[in-house]
PDB file of C-alpha atoms in Angstrom:
ATOM      1  CA  MET A1219     103.131 125.846  94.875  1.00  0.00           C
ATOM      2  CA  ARG A1220     102.503 123.199  97.469  1.00  0.00           C
ATOM      3  CA  TYR A1221     102.984 119.550  96.679  1.00  0.00           C
ATOM      4  CA  SER A1222     102.318 118.251 100.192  1.00  0.00           C
ATOM      5  CA  LEU A1223      98.980 116.871  98.962  1.00  0.00           C
ATOM      6  CA  LYS A1224     100.802 114.457  96.537  1.00  0.00           C
ATOM      7  CA  PRO A1225     103.543 112.036  97.163  1.00  0.00           C
ATOM      8  CA  PRO A1226     106.647 113.000  95.135  1.00  0.00           C
ATOM      9  CA  SER A1227     106.804 109.677  93.663  1.00  0.00           C
ATOM     10  CA  LEU A1228     103.293 110.207  92.100  1.00  0.00           C
ATOM     11  CA  VAL A1229     104.269 113.598  90.776  1.00  0.00           C
ATOM     12  CA  GLN A1230     107.401 111.927  89.156  1.00  0.00           C
ATOM     13  CA  TYR A1231     105.291 109.246  87.792  1.00  0.00           C
ATOM     14  CA  PHE A1232     102.880 111.713  85.907  1.00  0.00           C
ATOM     15  CA  VAL A1233     105.860 113.817  84.860  1.00  0.00           C
ATOM     16  CA  VAL A1234     107.260 110.807  83.041  1.00  0.00           C
ATOM     17  CA  LEU A1235     103.969 109.922  81.538  1.00  0.00           C
ATOM     18  CA  GLY A1236     103.640 113.453  80.404  1.00  0.00           C
ATOM     19  CA  LYS A1237     106.991 113.316  78.638  1.00  0.00           C
ATOM     20  CA  LEU A1238     106.060 110.013  77.065  1.00  0.00           C
ATOM     21  CA  LEU A1239     102.769 111.806  75.581  1.00  0.00           C
ATOM     22  CA  TYR A1240     104.816 114.733  74.316  1.00  0.00           C
ATOM     23  CA  TYR A1241     107.493 112.859  72.712  1.00  0.00           C
ATOM     24  CA  LYS A1242     105.353 109.886  71.641  1.00  0.00           C
ATOM     25  CA  ASN A1243     101.865 111.131  70.723  1.00  0.00           C
ATOM     26  CA  GLU A1244     100.190 107.730  70.430  1.00  0.00           C
ATOM     27  CA  SER A1245      96.767 106.542  71.380  1.00  0.00           C
ATOM     28  CA  GLN A1246      98.192 103.636  73.169  1.00  0.00           C
ATOM     29  CA  VAL A1247     100.206 105.981  75.452  1.00  0.00           C
ATOM     30  CA  GLN A1248      97.103 107.997  76.070  1.00  0.00           C
ATOM     31  CA  MET A1249      95.170 104.944  77.054  1.00  0.00           C
ATOM     32  CA  LEU A1250      97.862 103.905  79.573  1.00  0.00           C
ATOM     33  CA  LEU A1251      97.734 107.353  81.010  1.00  0.00           C
ATOM     34  CA  GLU A1252      93.915 107.219  81.284  1.00  0.00           C
ATOM     35  CA  SER A1253      93.983 103.678  82.755  1.00  0.00           C
ATOM     36  CA  ALA A1254      96.670 104.566  85.279  1.00  0.00           C
ATOM     37  CA  THR A1255      94.621 107.615  86.352  1.00  0.00           C
ATOM     38  CA  PHE A1256      91.583 105.423  86.847  1.00  0.00           C
ATOM     39  CA  LEU A1257      93.429 102.796  88.845  1.00  0.00           C
ATOM     40  CA  GLU A1258      94.877 105.504  91.148  1.00  0.00           C
ATOM     41  CA  ALA A1259      91.352 107.014  91.595  1.00  0.00           C
ATOM     42  CA  ILE A1260      89.787 103.884  92.753  1.00  0.00           C
ATOM     43  CA  ARG A1261      92.815 103.048  94.962  1.00  0.00           C
TER      44      ARG A1261
END
């Protein structure tokens, strides 16, 4: 797999958020993930 399209820092960021969602399945965490994805999309 090629990760040249995404910066390593961004990949790490989503990995950490993914772990948070896995270990702490809360609606607030999911909202944080969605808002972060939205902010990254309009950047």
